[in-house]
Amino acid sequence: MAEIIQKDGTWVFDGDALRLTPGRDKNVSLLRRELGELLVPLAALAGISFEQGKKSGRLRLRLRDGADPLLHAAGGRLTEPHDPYQLLVEPDRYGVAEYFVDEVRNALLLDQVPSGPVDAYLLPGPSVPLSVSAGDGVASFDGERVRLEWKWQAEDAKSAAGPRTLPLADIVAVEWQPTVGLENGHLRFTVRAAPSKVPPKYDPNAVELWGFKKDPLMALVAAAVQARLPHPAARTARAAQEEDHPAEEAAPAPAPAAEDDHDALLRRLRELGELHRSGVLTDEEFTLAKQAVLKRM
């Protein structure tokens, strides 16, 4: 096991997963503190690096594309203070950081973990229910529906319409954009049967953000919703199929070969183990789910 403890947080690697715990230092961002501890399976990693500096160094994890709904929802726009996959390292712990990197890299090589994209989320996303008040509204998500309520600062067009409830089944996509310079940010939901976009200031399906302290927390709402939408790889594959055969009736998918099905069940067992270790599944839920998979095998 490898471990590094800093004011910015604590990272622990047990050979199968990394446990990332944000520190309690006042400089740790509100987003990281609200997100809490993360359990990152080794299979979700594309790489790790350590950069030395005069005053401090920085450990960085690089996740495989499509592994984390938070990174997908943020679209690469999480700045350094809010990125949970970076850790500030004090100079007297540079040796520990380099040892930590070596341990993780060796495990990636031994397990032959590919660095390419994945077609399913390997992290569960922020827990729900979740509610964030920022910008001109309050966004809440209970796992099944999004509710948007407006503050007094909201435009009359939004306030007059009153609170808005969006069932998850009606949401096609979610977009989070932080405030940059004079450009306001937003949290926007693309809803089925309402594809047209107006500026977030007037959009009843969007919360406008102005760059205040709590604004980055809207990324957590975006990630929680994103984790429950179809994975982007699945949407891309479906779009490509429709483009190749626009006029053809969809043919039934061929039955998987026995070997492919067996491999899929093995992957499912590993996923269940990860969910159990991270506390998502109770002992009883894990046992029942594992028995169901073993019966299919």
Short mmCIF file of C-alpha atoms in Angstrom, two decimals:
data_model
loop_
_atom_site.label_atom_id
_atom_site.label_comp_id
_atom_site.label_asym_id
_atom_site.label_seq_id
_atom_site.Cartn_x
_atom_site.Cartn_y
_atom_site.Cartn_z
CA MET A 1 0.00 0.00 0.00
CA ALA A 2 1.17 3.54 -0.80
CA GLU A 3 -0.04 6.64 1.04
CA ILE A 4 0.67 10.35 0.95
CA ILE A 5 -0.82 12.74 3.52
CA GLN A 6 -0.84 16.50 2.87
CA LYS A 7 -2.79 19.56 3.97
CA ASP A 8 -4.44 19.52 0.55
CA GLY A 9 -5.66 15.94 1.04
CA THR A 10 -4.72 12.30 1.46
CA TRP A 11 -4.24 9.76 -1.33
CA VAL A 12 -4.08 6.04 -0.58
CA PHE A 13 -3.42 3.26 -3.11
CA ASP A 14 -4.11 -0.36 -2.13
CA GLY A 15 -3.24 -2.02 -5.44
CA ASP A 16 -6.82 -2.10 -6.76
CA ALA A 17 -8.04 1.47 -6.29
CA LEU A 18 -7.05 4.94 -5.15
CA ARG A 19 -8.90 6.59 -2.29
CA LEU A 20 -8.77 10.39 -2.60
CA THR A 21 -9.78 12.35 0.50
CA PRO A 22 -9.82 16.17 0.40
CA GLY A 23 -7.95 17.96 3.17
CA ARG A 24 -9.46 20.24 5.79
CA ASP A 25 -7.15 23.13 5.03
CA LYS A 26 -8.91 26.45 4.39
CA ASN A 27 -7.41 26.56 0.89
CA VAL A 28 -9.17 23.35 -0.20
CA SER A 29 -11.99 24.35 -2.55
CA LEU A 30 -15.65 24.13 -1.57
CA LEU A 31 -16.35 21.85 -4.54
CA ARG A 32 -13.77 19.29 -3.42
CA ARG A 33 -15.04 19.36 0.15
CA GLU A 34 -18.65 18.88 -0.98
CA LEU A 35 -17.68 16.10 -3.39
CA GLY A 36 -15.97 14.29 -0.52
CA GLU A 37 -13.94 11.10 -0.71
CA LEU A 38 -13.51 9.45 -4.10
CA LEU A 39 -12.73 5.81 -4.77
CA VAL A 40 -11.07 5.52 -8.19
CA PRO A 41 -10.66 1.95 -9.50
CA LEU A 42 -7.35 1.20 -11.17
CA ALA A 43 -9.22 0.37 -14.37
CA ALA A 44 -10.34 4.01 -14.61
CA LEU A 45 -6.79 5.37 -14.76
CA ALA A 46 -4.93 6.35 -17.91
CA GLY A 47 -1.85 7.62 -16.06
CA ILE A 48 -0.31 9.50 -13.14
CA SER A 49 2.40 12.15 -12.95
CA PHE A 50 4.26 14.30 -10.43
CA GLU A 51 5.56 17.80 -11.12
CA GLN A 52 8.06 19.44 -8.78
CA GLY A 53 7.99 23.16 -8.04
CA LYS A 54 9.98 25.58 -5.89
CA LYS A 55 7.24 26.05 -3.29
CA SER A 56 5.17 22.93 -3.89
CA GLY A 57 4.73 20.01 -6.25
CA ARG A 58 1.61 18.55 -7.79
CA LEU A 59 0.40 14.98 -8.19
CA ARG A 60 -1.96 14.53 -11.13
CA LEU A 61 -4.18 11.64 -12.10
CA ARG A 62 -5.29 11.26 -15.69
CA LEU A 63 -8.52 9.31 -16.06
CA ARG A 64 -9.60 7.42 -19.13
CA ASP A 65 -12.06 9.32 -21.31
CA GLY A 66 -15.62 8.54 -20.30
CA ALA A 67 -14.73 6.99 -16.93
CA ASP A 68 -15.99 9.82 -14.70
CA PRO A 69 -19.32 11.65 -15.20
CA LEU A 70 -17.94 14.71 -13.37
CA LEU A 71 -15.08 15.17 -15.84
CA HIS A 72 -17.45 14.59 -18.76
CA ALA A 73 -19.99 17.12 -17.45
CA ALA A 74 -17.23 19.66 -16.76
CA GLY A 75 -15.78 19.21 -20.23
CA GLY A 76 -12.23 19.93 -19.11
CA ARG A 77 -13.28 23.24 -17.53
CA LEU A 78 -12.52 22.38 -13.89
CA THR A 79 -9.71 24.70 -12.83
CA GLU A 80 -6.88 23.53 -10.55
CA PRO A 81 -8.41 24.51 -7.20
CA HIS A 82 -11.54 22.46 -7.97
CA ASP A 83 -9.98 19.44 -9.71
CA PRO A 84 -10.22 16.44 -7.32
CA TYR A 85 -7.57 14.57 -9.32
CA GLN A 86 -4.75 16.93 -8.35
CA LEU A 87 -2.92 17.07 -5.02
CA LEU A 88 -0.53 19.77 -3.80
CA VAL A 89 2.65 18.23 -2.33
CA GLU A 90 5.02 20.00 0.07
CA PRO A 91 8.76 19.86 -0.80
CA ASP A 92 9.63 17.56 2.10
CA ARG A 93 7.29 14.92 0.65
CA TYR A 94 8.61 14.88 -2.91
CA GLY A 95 10.24 11.48 -2.33
CA VAL A 96 6.95 10.03 -1.08
CA ALA A 97 5.12 11.43 -4.11
CA GLU A 98 7.62 9.83 -6.51
CA TYR A 99 7.27 6.49 -4.73
CA PHE A 100 3.47 6.82 -4.96
CA VAL A 101 3.70 7.42 -8.72
CA ASP A 102 5.95 4.39 -9.18
CA GLU A 103 3.55 2.13 -7.26
CA VAL A 104 0.55 3.19 -9.34
CA ARG A 105 2.44 2.96 -12.64
CA ASN A 106 3.70 -0.53 -11.78
CA ALA A 107 0.15 -1.64 -11.00
CA LEU A 108 -1.09 -0.24 -14.32
CA LEU A 109 1.61 -2.21 -16.14
CA LEU A 110 1.02 -5.44 -14.22
CA ASP A 111 -2.75 -5.28 -14.76
CA GLN A 112 -2.25 -4.16 -18.37
CA VAL A 113 -4.82 -1.42 -17.96
CA PRO A 114 -5.42 0.26 -21.34
CA SER A 115 -5.31 4.05 -21.48
CA GLY A 116 -8.03 4.41 -24.12
CA PRO A 117 -11.64 5.54 -23.61
CA VAL A 118 -14.27 3.42 -21.87
CA ASP A 119 -17.90 2.81 -22.87
CA ALA A 120 -19.35 2.90 -19.34
CA TYR A 121 -18.84 5.11 -16.29
CA LEU A 122 -16.42 3.57 -13.78
CA LEU A 123 -17.21 6.11 -11.06
CA PRO A 124 -20.74 6.63 -9.72
CA GLY A 125 -20.79 10.43 -9.70
CA PRO A 126 -21.92 12.65 -6.79
CA SER A 127 -24.45 11.14 -4.42
CA VAL A 128 -28.10 12.26 -4.42
CA PRO A 129 -30.29 13.93 -3.29
CA LEU A 130 -28.34 17.06 -4.11
CA SER A 131 -29.31 20.73 -3.99
CA VAL A 132 -27.21 23.79 -4.89
CA SER A 133 -28.15 27.45 -4.60
CA ALA A 134 -26.08 29.69 -6.88
CA GLY A 135 -26.51 32.32 -9.53
CA ASP A 136 -30.15 33.13 -10.27
CA GLY A 137 -31.62 29.85 -9.03
CA VAL A 138 -31.57 26.67 -6.98
CA ALA A 139 -31.00 23.34 -8.76
CA SER A 140 -32.03 20.13 -6.98
CA PHE A 141 -31.77 16.52 -8.16
CA ASP A 142 -33.15 13.44 -6.40
CA GLY A 143 -32.02 10.83 -8.93
CA GLU A 144 -35.27 10.90 -10.91
CA ARG A 145 -36.06 14.55 -11.55
CA VAL A 146 -34.43 17.96 -11.61
CA ARG A 147 -36.17 20.89 -9.95
CA LEU A 148 -35.25 24.49 -10.75
CA GLU A 149 -36.42 27.29 -8.46
CA TRP A 150 -35.74 30.96 -9.09
CA LYS A 151 -34.26 33.63 -6.84
CA TRP A 152 -35.33 37.26 -6.83
CA GLN A 153 -32.40 38.08 -9.12
CA ALA A 154 -33.82 35.92 -11.93
CA GLU A 155 -35.32 37.54 -15.02
CA ASP A 156 -39.08 38.12 -15.03
CA ALA A 157 -39.53 35.49 -17.75
CA LYS A 158 -38.22 32.81 -15.38
CA SER A 159 -39.87 34.08 -12.22
CA ALA A 160 -43.27 34.35 -13.89
CA ALA A 161 -43.09 30.71 -15.03
CA GLY A 162 -42.42 29.56 -11.46
CA PRO A 163 -40.45 26.48 -10.35
CA ARG A 164 -39.67 23.96 -13.08
CA THR A 165 -39.52 20.16 -12.76
CA LEU A 166 -37.67 18.12 -15.39
CA PRO A 167 -38.06 14.32 -15.29
CA LEU A 168 -34.79 12.54 -16.00
CA ALA A 169 -36.45 10.72 -18.92
CA ASP A 170 -37.00 14.10 -20.65
CA ILE A 171 -33.40 15.29 -20.28
CA VAL A 172 -31.23 14.68 -23.33
CA ALA A 173 -28.04 16.39 -22.16
CA VAL A 174 -26.61 18.57 -19.39
CA GLU A 175 -24.06 21.35 -19.82
CA TRP A 176 -22.02 23.17 -17.18
CA GLN A 177 -20.01 26.25 -18.08
CA PRO A 178 -18.05 28.22 -15.44
CA THR A 179 -17.81 31.98 -15.46
CA VAL A 180 -14.80 33.17 -17.47
CA GLY A 181 -13.84 36.83 -17.37
CA LEU A 182 -16.91 38.90 -18.23
CA GLU A 183 -18.72 35.88 -19.66
CA ASN A 184 -21.26 34.45 -17.23
CA GLY A 185 -21.42 30.71 -16.69
CA HIS A 186 -24.46 28.45 -16.59
CA LEU A 187 -25.95 25.06 -15.83
CA ARG A 188 -28.24 24.11 -18.71
CA PHE A 189 -30.44 21.09 -19.37
CA THR A 190 -31.34 20.15 -22.92
CA VAL A 191 -34.87 18.81 -22.80
CA ARG A 192 -36.60 16.56 -25.30
CA ALA A 193 -39.08 18.43 -27.51
CA ALA A 194 -37.47 21.77 -26.56
CA PRO A 195 -34.21 21.80 -28.56
CA SER A 196 -33.99 25.56 -29.20
CA LYS A 197 -31.58 27.48 -26.97
CA VAL A 198 -31.97 31.01 -25.70
CA PRO A 199 -29.37 32.76 -23.50
CA PRO A 200 -29.21 31.14 -20.02
CA LYS A 201 -30.43 34.42 -18.53
CA TYR A 202 -33.86 33.76 -20.10
CA ASP A 203 -33.81 29.97 -20.53
CA PRO A 204 -36.26 28.27 -18.11
CA ASN A 205 -34.10 25.13 -18.32
CA ALA A 206 -30.89 26.90 -17.28
CA VAL A 207 -29.39 28.54 -14.19
CA GLU A 208 -27.18 31.53 -14.93
CA LEU A 209 -23.94 31.75 -12.90
CA TRP A 210 -22.00 34.91 -12.08
CA GLY A 211 -18.71 33.61 -10.71
CA PHE A 212 -19.42 33.59 -6.98
CA LYS A 213 -18.04 31.11 -4.44
CA LYS A 214 -20.82 28.52 -4.70
CA ASP A 215 -21.12 28.60 -8.50
CA PRO A 216 -18.68 25.67 -9.09
CA LEU A 217 -20.97 23.42 -7.00
CA MET A 218 -23.40 23.41 -9.94
CA ALA A 219 -20.89 21.08 -11.62
CA LEU A 220 -21.87 18.46 -9.02
CA VAL A 221 -25.53 18.67 -10.09
CA ALA A 222 -24.45 18.35 -13.71
CA ALA A 223 -22.32 15.30 -12.88
CA ALA A 224 -25.07 13.59 -10.85
CA VAL A 225 -27.47 13.94 -13.78
CA GLN A 226 -24.81 12.95 -16.34
CA ALA A 227 -24.10 9.73 -14.41
CA ARG A 228 -27.72 8.67 -14.98
CA LEU A 229 -27.93 9.56 -18.67
CA PRO A 230 -26.83 7.16 -21.42
CA HIS A 231 -23.05 7.03 -21.67
CA PRO A 232 -21.71 9.29 -24.47
CA ALA A 233 -20.05 6.28 -26.15
CA ALA A 234 -23.44 4.61 -26.47
CA ARG A 235 -24.97 7.75 -28.00
CA THR A 236 -22.08 8.07 -30.46
CA ALA A 237 -22.43 4.46 -31.56
CA ARG A 238 -26.18 4.86 -32.00
CA ALA A 239 -25.77 8.06 -34.02
CA ALA A 240 -23.19 6.38 -36.30
CA GLN A 241 -25.52 3.44 -36.88
CA GLU A 242 -28.42 5.74 -37.77
CA GLU A 243 -26.18 7.71 -40.15
CA ASP A 244 -25.00 4.56 -41.92
CA HIS A 245 -28.53 3.12 -42.22
CA PRO A 246 -30.96 6.05 -42.12
CA ALA A 247 -33.80 4.36 -43.98
CA GLU A 248 -33.34 0.82 -42.79
CA GLU A 249 -35.35 -0.68 -40.02
CA ALA A 250 -33.14 -1.45 -37.06
CA ALA A 251 -32.13 -5.09 -37.13
CA PRO A 252 -32.21 -7.07 -33.92
CA ALA A 253 -28.81 -7.31 -32.28
CA PRO A 254 -27.23 -10.74 -32.72
CA ALA A 255 -26.98 -12.88 -29.64
CA PRO A 256 -23.53 -12.55 -28.04
CA ALA A 257 -21.15 -15.44 -28.37
CA ALA A 258 -20.79 -17.58 -25.27
CA GLU A 259 -17.20 -16.38 -24.73
CA ASP A 260 -18.21 -12.71 -25.06
CA ASP A 261 -21.10 -13.21 -22.66
CA HIS A 262 -18.80 -14.91 -20.17
CA ASP A 263 -16.33 -12.02 -20.33
CA ALA A 264 -19.16 -9.54 -19.79
CA LEU A 265 -20.28 -11.42 -16.70
CA LEU A 266 -16.74 -11.42 -15.33
CA ARG A 267 -16.56 -7.66 -15.86
CA ARG A 268 -19.88 -7.33 -14.06
CA LEU A 269 -18.49 -9.26 -11.08
CA ARG A 270 -15.51 -6.89 -10.91
CA GLU A 271 -17.85 -3.87 -11.08
CA LEU A 272 -19.98 -5.27 -8.25
CA GLY A 273 -16.85 -5.78 -6.16
CA GLU A 274 -15.82 -2.15 -6.72
CA LEU A 275 -19.30 -0.89 -5.79
CA HIS A 276 -19.25 -3.05 -2.65
CA ARG A 277 -15.80 -1.81 -1.60
CA SER A 278 -16.83 1.82 -2.15
CA GLY A 279 -19.92 1.38 0.03
CA VAL A 280 -22.49 1.84 -2.76
CA LEU A 281 -23.75 -1.74 -2.22
CA THR A 282 -24.44 -3.23 1.20
CA ASP A 283 -23.19 -6.73 2.06
CA GLU A 284 -26.65 -8.16 1.39
CA GLU A 285 -27.11 -6.31 -1.91
CA PHE A 286 -23.65 -7.39 -3.05
CA THR A 287 -24.32 -11.06 -2.18
CA LEU A 288 -27.65 -11.12 -4.02
CA ALA A 289 -26.25 -9.40 -7.10
CA LYS A 290 -23.20 -11.68 -7.18
CA GLN A 291 -25.38 -14.79 -6.91
CA ALA A 292 -27.51 -13.59 -9.82
CA VAL A 293 -24.42 -13.15 -12.02
CA LEU A 294 -22.99 -16.53 -11.01
CA LYS A 295 -26.28 -18.24 -11.93
CA ARG A 296 -26.07 -16.74 -15.42
CA MET A 297 -22.52 -18.09 -15.74
#
